[in-house]
XYZ file of C-alpha atoms in Angstrom:
577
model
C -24.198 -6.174 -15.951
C -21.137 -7.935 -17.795
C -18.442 -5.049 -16.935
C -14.743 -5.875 -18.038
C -12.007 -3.581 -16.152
C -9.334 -2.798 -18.202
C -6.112 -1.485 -16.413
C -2.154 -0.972 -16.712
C -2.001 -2.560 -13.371
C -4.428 -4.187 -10.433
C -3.468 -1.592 -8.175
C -4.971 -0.377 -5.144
C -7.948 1.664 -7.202
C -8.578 -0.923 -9.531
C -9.208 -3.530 -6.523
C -11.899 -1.514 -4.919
C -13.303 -0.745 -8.083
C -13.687 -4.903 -8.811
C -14.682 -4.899 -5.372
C -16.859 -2.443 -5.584
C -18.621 -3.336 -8.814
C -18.914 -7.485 -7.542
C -20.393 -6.458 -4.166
C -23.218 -4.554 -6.248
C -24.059 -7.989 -7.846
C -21.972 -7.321 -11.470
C -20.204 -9.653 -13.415
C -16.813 -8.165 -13.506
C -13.481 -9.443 -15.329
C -10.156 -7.486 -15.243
C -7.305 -7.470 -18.506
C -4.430 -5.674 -17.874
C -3.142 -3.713 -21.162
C -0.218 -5.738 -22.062
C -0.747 -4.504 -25.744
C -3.316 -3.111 -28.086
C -4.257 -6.422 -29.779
C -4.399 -8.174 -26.001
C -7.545 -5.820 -25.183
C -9.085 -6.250 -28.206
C -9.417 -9.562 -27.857
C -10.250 -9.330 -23.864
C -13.336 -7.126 -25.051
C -14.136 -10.173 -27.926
C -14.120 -12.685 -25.047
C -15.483 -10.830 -22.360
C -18.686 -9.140 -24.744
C -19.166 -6.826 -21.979
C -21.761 -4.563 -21.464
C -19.460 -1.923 -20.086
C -15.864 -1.330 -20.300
C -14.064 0.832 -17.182
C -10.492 1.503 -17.073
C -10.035 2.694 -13.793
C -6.444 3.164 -14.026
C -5.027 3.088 -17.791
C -2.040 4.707 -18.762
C -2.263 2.794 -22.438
C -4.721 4.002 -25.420
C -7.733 2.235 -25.595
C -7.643 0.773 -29.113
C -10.308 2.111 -31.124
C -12.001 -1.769 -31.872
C -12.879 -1.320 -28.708
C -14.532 2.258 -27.544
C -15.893 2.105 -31.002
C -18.182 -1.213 -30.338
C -18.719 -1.048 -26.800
C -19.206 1.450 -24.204
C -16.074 2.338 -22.391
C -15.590 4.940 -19.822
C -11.961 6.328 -18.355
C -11.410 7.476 -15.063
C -9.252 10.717 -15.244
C -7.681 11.800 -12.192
C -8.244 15.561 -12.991
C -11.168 17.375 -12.937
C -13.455 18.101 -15.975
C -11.238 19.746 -18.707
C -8.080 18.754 -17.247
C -6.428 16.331 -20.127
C -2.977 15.296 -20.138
C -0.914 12.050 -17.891
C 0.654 13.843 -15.549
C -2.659 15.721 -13.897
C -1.465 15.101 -10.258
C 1.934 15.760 -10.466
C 1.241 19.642 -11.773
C -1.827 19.937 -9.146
C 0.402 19.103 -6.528
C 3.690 21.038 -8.570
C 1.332 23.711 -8.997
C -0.279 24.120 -5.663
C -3.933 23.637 -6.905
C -6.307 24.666 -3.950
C -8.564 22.159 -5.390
C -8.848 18.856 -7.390
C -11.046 16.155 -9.385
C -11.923 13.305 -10.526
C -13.792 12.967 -14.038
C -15.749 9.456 -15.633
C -15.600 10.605 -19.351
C -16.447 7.921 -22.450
C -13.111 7.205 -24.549
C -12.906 8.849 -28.036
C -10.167 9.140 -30.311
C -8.217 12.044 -28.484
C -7.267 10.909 -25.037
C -9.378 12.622 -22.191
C -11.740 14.521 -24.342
C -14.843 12.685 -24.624
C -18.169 13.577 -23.154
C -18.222 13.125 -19.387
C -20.286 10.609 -17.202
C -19.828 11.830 -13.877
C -17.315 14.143 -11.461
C -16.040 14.980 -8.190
C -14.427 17.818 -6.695
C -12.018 17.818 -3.640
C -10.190 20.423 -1.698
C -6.377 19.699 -1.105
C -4.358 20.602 1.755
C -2.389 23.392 2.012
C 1.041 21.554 2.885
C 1.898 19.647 -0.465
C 0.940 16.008 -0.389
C 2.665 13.060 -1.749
C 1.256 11.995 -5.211
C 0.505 8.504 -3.924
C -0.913 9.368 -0.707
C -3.154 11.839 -3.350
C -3.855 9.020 -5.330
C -4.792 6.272 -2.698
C -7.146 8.576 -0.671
C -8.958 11.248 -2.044
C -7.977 10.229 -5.621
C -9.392 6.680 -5.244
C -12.411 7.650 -2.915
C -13.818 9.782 -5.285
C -13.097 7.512 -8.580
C -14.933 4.218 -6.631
C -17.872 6.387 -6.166
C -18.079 7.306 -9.956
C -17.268 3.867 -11.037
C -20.043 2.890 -9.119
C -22.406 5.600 -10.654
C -21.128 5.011 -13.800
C -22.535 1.313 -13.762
C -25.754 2.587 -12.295
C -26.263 5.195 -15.077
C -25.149 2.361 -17.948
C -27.829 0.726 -16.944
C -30.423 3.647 -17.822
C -31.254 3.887 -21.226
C -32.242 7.803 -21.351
C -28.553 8.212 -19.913
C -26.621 10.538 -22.306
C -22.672 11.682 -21.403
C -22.141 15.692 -21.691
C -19.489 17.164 -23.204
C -17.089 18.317 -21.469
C -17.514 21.959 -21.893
C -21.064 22.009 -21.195
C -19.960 20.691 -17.321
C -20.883 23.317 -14.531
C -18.013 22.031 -12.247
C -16.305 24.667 -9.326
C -12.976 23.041 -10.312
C -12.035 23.261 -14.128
C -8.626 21.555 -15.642
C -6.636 22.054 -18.855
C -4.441 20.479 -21.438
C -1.273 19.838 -19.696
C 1.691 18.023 -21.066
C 3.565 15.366 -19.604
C 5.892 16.041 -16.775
C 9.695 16.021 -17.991
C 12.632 15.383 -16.831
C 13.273 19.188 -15.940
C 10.235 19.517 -14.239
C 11.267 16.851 -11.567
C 14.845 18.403 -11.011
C 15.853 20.541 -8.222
C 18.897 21.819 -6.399
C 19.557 22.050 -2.486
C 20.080 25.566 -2.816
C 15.894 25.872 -3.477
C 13.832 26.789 -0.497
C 12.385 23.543 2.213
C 9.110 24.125 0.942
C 10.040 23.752 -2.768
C 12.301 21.192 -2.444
C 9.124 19.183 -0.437
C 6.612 20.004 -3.483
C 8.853 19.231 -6.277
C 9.558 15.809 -4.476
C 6.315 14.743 -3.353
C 4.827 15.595 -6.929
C 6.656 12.789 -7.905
C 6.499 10.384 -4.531
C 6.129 7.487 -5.374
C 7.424 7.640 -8.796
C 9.802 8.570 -10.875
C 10.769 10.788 -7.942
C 12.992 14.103 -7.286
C 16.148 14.371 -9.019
C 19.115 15.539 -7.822
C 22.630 15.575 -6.759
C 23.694 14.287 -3.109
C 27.436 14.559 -2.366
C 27.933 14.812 -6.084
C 26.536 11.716 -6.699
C 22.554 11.311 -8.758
C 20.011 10.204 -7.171
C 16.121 10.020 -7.085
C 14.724 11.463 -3.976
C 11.428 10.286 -2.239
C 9.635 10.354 1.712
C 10.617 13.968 2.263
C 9.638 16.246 5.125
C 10.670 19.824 6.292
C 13.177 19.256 9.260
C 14.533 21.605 11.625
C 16.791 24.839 10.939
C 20.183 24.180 11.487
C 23.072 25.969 9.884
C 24.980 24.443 6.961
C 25.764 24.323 3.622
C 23.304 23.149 0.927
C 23.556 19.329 -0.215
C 25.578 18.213 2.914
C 24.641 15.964 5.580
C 23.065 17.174 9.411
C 22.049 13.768 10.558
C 20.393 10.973 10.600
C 17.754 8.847 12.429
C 15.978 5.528 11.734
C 17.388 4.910 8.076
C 16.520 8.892 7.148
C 19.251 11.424 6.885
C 18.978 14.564 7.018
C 20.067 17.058 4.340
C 20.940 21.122 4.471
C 18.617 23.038 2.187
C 18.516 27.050 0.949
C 16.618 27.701 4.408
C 16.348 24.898 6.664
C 16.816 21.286 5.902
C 15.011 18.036 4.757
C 14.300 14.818 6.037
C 14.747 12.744 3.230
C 13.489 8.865 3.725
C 13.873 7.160 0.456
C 17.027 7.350 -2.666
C 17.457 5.366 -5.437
C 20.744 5.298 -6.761
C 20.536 6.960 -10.642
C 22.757 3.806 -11.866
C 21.599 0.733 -13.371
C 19.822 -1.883 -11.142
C 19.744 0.286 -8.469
C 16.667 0.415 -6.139
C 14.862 2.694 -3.838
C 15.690 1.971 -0.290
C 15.790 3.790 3.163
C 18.362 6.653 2.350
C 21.063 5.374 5.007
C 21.133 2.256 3.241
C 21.087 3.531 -0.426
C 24.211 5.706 0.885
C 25.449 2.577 1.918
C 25.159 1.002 -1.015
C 26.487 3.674 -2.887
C 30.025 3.555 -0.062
C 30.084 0.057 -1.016
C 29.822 0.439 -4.801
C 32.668 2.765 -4.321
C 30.910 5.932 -5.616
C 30.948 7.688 -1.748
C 33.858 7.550 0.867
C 33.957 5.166 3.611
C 32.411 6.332 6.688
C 30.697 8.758 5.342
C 27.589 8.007 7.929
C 29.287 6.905 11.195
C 30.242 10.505 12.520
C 26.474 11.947 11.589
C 24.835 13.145 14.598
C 21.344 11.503 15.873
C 18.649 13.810 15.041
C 14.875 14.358 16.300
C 12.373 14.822 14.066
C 12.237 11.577 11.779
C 10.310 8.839 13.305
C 8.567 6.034 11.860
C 7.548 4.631 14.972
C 5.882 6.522 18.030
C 4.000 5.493 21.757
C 1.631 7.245 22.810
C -0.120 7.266 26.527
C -3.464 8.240 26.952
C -4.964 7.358 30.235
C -5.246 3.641 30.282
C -4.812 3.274 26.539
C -1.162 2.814 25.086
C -0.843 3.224 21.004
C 1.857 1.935 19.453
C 2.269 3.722 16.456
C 4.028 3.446 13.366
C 4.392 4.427 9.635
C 6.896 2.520 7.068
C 6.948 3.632 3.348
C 4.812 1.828 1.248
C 3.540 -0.340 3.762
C 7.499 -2.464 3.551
C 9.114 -3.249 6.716
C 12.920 -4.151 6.730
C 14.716 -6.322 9.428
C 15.844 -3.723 10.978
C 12.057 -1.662 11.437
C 10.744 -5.325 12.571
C 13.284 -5.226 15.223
C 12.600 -1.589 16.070
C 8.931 -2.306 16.182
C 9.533 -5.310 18.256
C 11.122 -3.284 21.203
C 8.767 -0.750 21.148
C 5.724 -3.317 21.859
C 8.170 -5.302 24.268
C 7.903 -1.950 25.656
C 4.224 -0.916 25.420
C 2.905 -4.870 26.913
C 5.184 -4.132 29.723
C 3.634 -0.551 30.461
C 0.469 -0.930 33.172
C -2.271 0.205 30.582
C -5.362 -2.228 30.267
C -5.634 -1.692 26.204
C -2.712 -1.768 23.466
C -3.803 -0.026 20.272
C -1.649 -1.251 17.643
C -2.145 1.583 14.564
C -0.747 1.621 11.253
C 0.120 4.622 8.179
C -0.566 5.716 5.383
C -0.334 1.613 4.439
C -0.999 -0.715 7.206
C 1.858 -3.529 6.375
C 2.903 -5.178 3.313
C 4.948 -6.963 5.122
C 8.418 -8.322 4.445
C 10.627 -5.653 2.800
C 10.998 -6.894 -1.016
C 13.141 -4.046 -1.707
C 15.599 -3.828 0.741
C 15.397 -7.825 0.241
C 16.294 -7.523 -3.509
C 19.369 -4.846 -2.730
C 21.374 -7.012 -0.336
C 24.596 -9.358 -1.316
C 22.405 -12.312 -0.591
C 18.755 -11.162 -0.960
C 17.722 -15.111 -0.198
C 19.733 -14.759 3.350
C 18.159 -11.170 3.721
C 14.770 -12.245 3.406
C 15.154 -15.087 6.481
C 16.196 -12.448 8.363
C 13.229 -10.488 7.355
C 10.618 -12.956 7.921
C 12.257 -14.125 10.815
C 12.130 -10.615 12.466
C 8.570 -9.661 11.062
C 7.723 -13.086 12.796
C 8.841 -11.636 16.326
C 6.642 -8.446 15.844
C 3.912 -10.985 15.345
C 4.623 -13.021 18.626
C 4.147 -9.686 20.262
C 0.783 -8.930 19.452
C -0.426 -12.552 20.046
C 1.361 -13.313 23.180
C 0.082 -10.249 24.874
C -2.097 -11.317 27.455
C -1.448 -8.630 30.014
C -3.878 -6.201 28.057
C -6.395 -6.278 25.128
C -5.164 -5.654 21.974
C -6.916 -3.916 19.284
C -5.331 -3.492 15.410
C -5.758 -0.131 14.030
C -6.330 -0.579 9.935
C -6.492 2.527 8.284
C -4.967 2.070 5.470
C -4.320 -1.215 3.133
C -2.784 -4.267 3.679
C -0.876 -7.135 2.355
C 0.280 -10.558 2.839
C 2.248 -10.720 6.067
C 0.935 -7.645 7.045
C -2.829 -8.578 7.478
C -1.830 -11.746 9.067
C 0.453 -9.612 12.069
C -2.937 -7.566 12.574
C -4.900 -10.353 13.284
C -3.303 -11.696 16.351
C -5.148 -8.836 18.535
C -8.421 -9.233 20.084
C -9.955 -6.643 17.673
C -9.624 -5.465 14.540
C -11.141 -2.959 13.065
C -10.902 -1.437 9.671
C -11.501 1.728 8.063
C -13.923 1.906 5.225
C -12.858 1.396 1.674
C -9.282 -0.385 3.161
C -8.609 -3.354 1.099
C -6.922 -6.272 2.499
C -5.200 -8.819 0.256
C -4.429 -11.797 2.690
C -2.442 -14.650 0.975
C 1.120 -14.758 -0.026
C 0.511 -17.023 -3.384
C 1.231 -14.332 -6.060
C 5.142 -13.398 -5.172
C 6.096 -17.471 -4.421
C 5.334 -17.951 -0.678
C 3.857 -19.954 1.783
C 3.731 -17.455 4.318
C 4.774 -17.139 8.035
C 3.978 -14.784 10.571
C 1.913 -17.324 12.330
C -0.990 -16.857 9.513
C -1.648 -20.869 10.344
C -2.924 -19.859 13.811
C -4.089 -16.449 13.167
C -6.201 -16.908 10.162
C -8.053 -20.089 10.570
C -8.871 -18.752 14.335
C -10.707 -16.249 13.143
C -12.375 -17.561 10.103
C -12.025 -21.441 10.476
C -9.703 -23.412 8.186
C -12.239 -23.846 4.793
C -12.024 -19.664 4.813
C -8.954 -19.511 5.369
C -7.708 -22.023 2.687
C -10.274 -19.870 0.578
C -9.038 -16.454 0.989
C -4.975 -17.764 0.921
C -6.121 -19.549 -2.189
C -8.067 -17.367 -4.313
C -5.182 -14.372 -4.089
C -8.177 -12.082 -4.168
C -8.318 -8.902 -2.521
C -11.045 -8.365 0.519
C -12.892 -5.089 0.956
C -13.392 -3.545 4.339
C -16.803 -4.910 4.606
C -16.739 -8.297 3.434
C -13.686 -8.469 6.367
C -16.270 -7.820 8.596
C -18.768 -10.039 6.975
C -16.157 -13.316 7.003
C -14.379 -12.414 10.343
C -10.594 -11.035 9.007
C -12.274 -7.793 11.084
C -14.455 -7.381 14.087
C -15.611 -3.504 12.736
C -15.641 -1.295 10.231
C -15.820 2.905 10.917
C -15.964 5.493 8.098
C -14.438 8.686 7.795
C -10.926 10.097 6.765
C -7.612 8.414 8.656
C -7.412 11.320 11.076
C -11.395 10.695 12.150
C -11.165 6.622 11.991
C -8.121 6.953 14.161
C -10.165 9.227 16.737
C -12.880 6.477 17.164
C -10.490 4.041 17.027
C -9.261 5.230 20.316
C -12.831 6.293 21.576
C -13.499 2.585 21.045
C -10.113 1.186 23.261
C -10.928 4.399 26.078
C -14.463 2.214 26.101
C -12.911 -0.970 26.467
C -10.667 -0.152 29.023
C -13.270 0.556 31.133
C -15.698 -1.719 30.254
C -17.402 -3.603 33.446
C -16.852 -6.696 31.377
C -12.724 -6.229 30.879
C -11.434 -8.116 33.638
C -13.482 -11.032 32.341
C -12.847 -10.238 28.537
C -8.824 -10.477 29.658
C -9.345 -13.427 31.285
C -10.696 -14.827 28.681
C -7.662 -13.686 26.194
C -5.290 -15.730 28.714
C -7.113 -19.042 29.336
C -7.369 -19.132 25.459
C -4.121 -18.641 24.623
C -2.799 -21.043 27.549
C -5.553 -23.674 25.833
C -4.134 -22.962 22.297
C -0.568 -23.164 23.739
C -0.825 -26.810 25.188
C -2.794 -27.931 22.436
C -0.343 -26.970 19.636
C 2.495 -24.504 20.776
C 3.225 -21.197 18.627
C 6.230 -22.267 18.380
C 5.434 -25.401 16.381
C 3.086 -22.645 13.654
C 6.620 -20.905 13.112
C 8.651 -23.660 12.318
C 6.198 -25.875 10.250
C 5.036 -22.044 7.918
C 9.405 -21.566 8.039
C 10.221 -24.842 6.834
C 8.007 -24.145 3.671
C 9.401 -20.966 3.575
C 12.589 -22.209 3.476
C 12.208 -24.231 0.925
C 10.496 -20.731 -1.393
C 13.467 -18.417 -0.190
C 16.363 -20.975 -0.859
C 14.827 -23.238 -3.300
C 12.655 -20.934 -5.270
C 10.143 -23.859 -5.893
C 7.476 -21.450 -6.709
C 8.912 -18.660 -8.407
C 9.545 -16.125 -5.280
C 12.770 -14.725 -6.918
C 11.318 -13.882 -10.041
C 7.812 -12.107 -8.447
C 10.281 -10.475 -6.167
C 12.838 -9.013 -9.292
C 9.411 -8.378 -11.613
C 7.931 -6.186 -8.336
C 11.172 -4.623 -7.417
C 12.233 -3.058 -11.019
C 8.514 -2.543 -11.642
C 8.723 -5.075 -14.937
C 5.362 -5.199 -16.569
C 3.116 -7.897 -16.583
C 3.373 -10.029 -19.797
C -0.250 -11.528 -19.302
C -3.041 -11.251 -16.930
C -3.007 -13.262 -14.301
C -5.392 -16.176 -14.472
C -7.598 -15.908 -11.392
C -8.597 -12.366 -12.316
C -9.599 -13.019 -16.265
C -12.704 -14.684 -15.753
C -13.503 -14.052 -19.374
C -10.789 -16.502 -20.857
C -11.215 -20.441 -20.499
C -8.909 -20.876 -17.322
C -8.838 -24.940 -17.840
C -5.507 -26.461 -16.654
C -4.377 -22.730 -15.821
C -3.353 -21.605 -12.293
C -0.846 -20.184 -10.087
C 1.365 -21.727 -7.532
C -0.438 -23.927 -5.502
C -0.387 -24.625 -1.338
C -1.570 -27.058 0.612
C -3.199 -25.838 3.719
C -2.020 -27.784 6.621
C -3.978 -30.516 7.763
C -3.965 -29.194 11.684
C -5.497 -26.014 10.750
């Protein structure tokens, strides 16, 4: 079929429901929902046979559900109606959760339902966006996918909504407020945690710290020490640690309730804050070092090391690349014969845009990032006293697919999407991604796949070589095989030979073009994006930062509109590739 996506955003959901809907042989174009009159024309272009808004904040203008089939996909189970569904399940407690396909009407959420699923959710509160991007998103790709199926039978009828036999029934809620979101130190841990990660990542908690407003995200219960509520107990790898009612928090994340201020790694939004004036000098230097808060771990299991870790929203700052960089320095030099390299929640996004954006001079800033992500990179190729497997279990971006693929094997968990190119914020790229990418895929993929600026699904990674395996399952289970795999490969009969081969290729790819020369040919067109913005990188950087919506829909993902003359920034693949 002809299927048009209409969305507020291509997010994570919406790519694996293109993805989803292409690899099942559909003709699918995306609009995002810039305005009313924008989709109706989109639908006019597209003639569709079936409109899906997989993620769509916006009203879908009646020209549109009134002509042609169109089917929302409500994070809530059936009967649940309202835009903040998540944040009162997870505000709430709900033991249990939804998903619901239901045909757009006039009233927002009420028409007659397609299709539903039903999830349990844990006990411990979880963060709306890890909500969102797992169970949320698993279950909505399956219906979008049975919602196609089911367009395409004619004796197919949606059913109201209160004829639905479902175990899990919602309500009319109305929109979170301000209120809703606020809390005070005083509160119990475990209040404080569920008020915050209802609203993690956005808008986030609200509160005072020190006297001072702020938006709190990235919280976790932390150890009982005595104190008074709202003060400081320590700090550890850009967290601090705050005194609650009963216990204290971890708190990861603050944004600054000022204007232009950004969501950073709390040390460095108090920072900002010392800087700006609004906190005392100093205010961090005497805080004790705390256990408890780590975003990067190593593990030893027999003759399999796993380097661990787990950065917010896949971003990783100067300062994590360094710390990421000594703990593989460490790990290579350990005598195990396999080096799992595993990822979070997110994999990598790579360079930290953010933290980037914040500083005095975010174009200095963000040579020091990609100069330090490119040293976590070296690590992972360069290793040739042990195999090296990547550990994908969640998605990746940009930089961050391209430091995965310097191991021996990647594998990917099922329903990961990777987005490998750098075109849509203004860059060339780095992190070796001109010896990385073309080794694995050849140089026509590559230029393909950095090209395009489309995302790849788990299996079609497989399928073109970005991954040597996909496994299924929840993170928890793919990282358990994951390591099943490595325990197999470290004792393999073959692994003294498969090693051997890792070194006499790398000493072959190192005489024939050094890594060194990759770095500073992909950094001298970097240079020229950072310092020269010749393709727009401080613009995509501000627009992603303060979360600016998009004015138009990007051209490579419309294929309904005449695209003559019309593309993004363009890059010339290198010639030795």
């Amino acid at each position: 079929m002809r299927i048009l996506l209409l969305c507020s955003s291509f997010n994570g959901l919406t790519q694996r429901a293109w993805l989803e809907l292409r690899r099942a042989g559909h003709e699918v174009s995306v609009e995002l929902a810039v305005s009313q009159d924008v989709m109706v024309e989109a639908v006019e272009l597209a003639k569709p046979d079936l409109v899906i808004c997989p993620f769509l904040k916006e009203k879908v203008p009646a020209r549109v559900w009134q002509g042609h089939r169109t089917v929302i996909i409500h994070p809530g189970p059936p009967g649940d109606r309202g835009p903040s569904s998540l944040d009162w399940a997870i505000a709430d407690g709900e033991p249990a959760w939804g998903v619901t396909a239901l045909q757009a009407v006039e009233e927002m959420d009420a028409g007659p339902i397609w299709g539903f699923r039903t999830f349990t959710l844990p006990a411990e509160a979880p963060r709306k966006s890890s909500l969102y991007n797992g169970p949320v998103a698993d279950a909505a790709v399956e219906l979008v996918a049975e919602v196609a199926a089911r367009a395409a039978d004619p004796s197919f009828t949606p059913v109201p909504a209160e004829y639905v036999a479902s175990p899990v029934r919602g309500r009319l809620r109305r929109a979170m407020r301000h209120a809703d979101r606020e809390f005070s130190w005083e509160e119990p841990v475990e209040r404080i945690v569920r008020t915050v990660r209802a609203a993690d990542g956005s808008p986030g908690g609200r509160t005072r710290l020190l006297d001072v407003p702020v938006r709190v995200f990235d919280v976790r219960p932390g150890p009982q020490l005595p104190g008074r509520p709202g003060t400081l107990a320590g700090r550890r790898e850009g967290a601090v640690l705050v005194h609650a009612g009963q216990g204290t928090v971890w708190v990861g994340q603050l944004r600054m309730e000022s204007e232009g201020a950004v969501k950073l790694p709390a040390a460095a939004a108090l920072t900002e804050a010392m800087v700006a004036g609004a906190l005392p000098q100093g205010l961090l230097d005497e805080l004790p070092e705390r256990s408890g808060f780590s975003e990067i771990t190593y593990e030893r299991l027999g003759p399999v090391g796993v380097v661990g870790f787990d950065f917010y929203n896949g971003a990783m700052s100067t300062e994590q690349c360094r710390r990421l960089t000594a703990a593989l320095r460490y790990a290579v030099a350990q005598d195990t014969r396999v080096l799992v390299v595993r990822g979070g929640e997110v994999f990598s996004n790579g360079i930290h845009l953010n933290v980037i954006e914040a500083a005095r001079h975010p174009e200095t800033e963000a040579w020091r990032n990609i100069n330090a992500i490119n040293a976590v990179c070296r690590e992972i190729v360069g290793c040739v006293s042990q195999l090296v497997v990547t550990s994908i279990g969640g998605n990746a971006g940009a930089g961050g697919v391209m430091m995965g693929l310097g191991a021996d094997r990647v594998v990917v968990r099922e329903g990961v999407v990777l987005n490998p190119h750098y075109r849509t914020m203004g860059l060339f790229g780095s992190e070796y991604w001109t010896y990385v990418l073309p080794r694995r895929v050849g140089a026509e993929q590559a230029a393909r796949l950095t090209g395009r600026a489309l995302p790849v699904g788990a299996a079609e990674a497989v399928e073109v070589g970005l991954a040597d395996r996909m496994l299924a399952g929840p993170r928890a289970e793919f990282e358990r095989r994951v390591l099943e795999y490595a325990e197999r490969l470290a004792v393999d009969a073959r692994y003294e030979e498969l090693l051997g081969v890792r070194r006499r290729v790398r000493e072959s790819d190192e005489r024939r073009r050094p890594l060194e020369a990759y770095r500073a040919e992909e950094l001298a067109e970097m240079s020229r994006d950072m310092f020269d913005d010749r393709n727009g990188f401080r613009a995509a950087r501000q627009a992603f930062v303060h979360k600016r919506k998009a004015q138009a829909t990007p051209v490579h993902l419309a294929a309904h509109r005449e695209l003559s003359g019309a593309s993004g920034p363009g890059f010339t693949v290198p010639s030795h590739m």
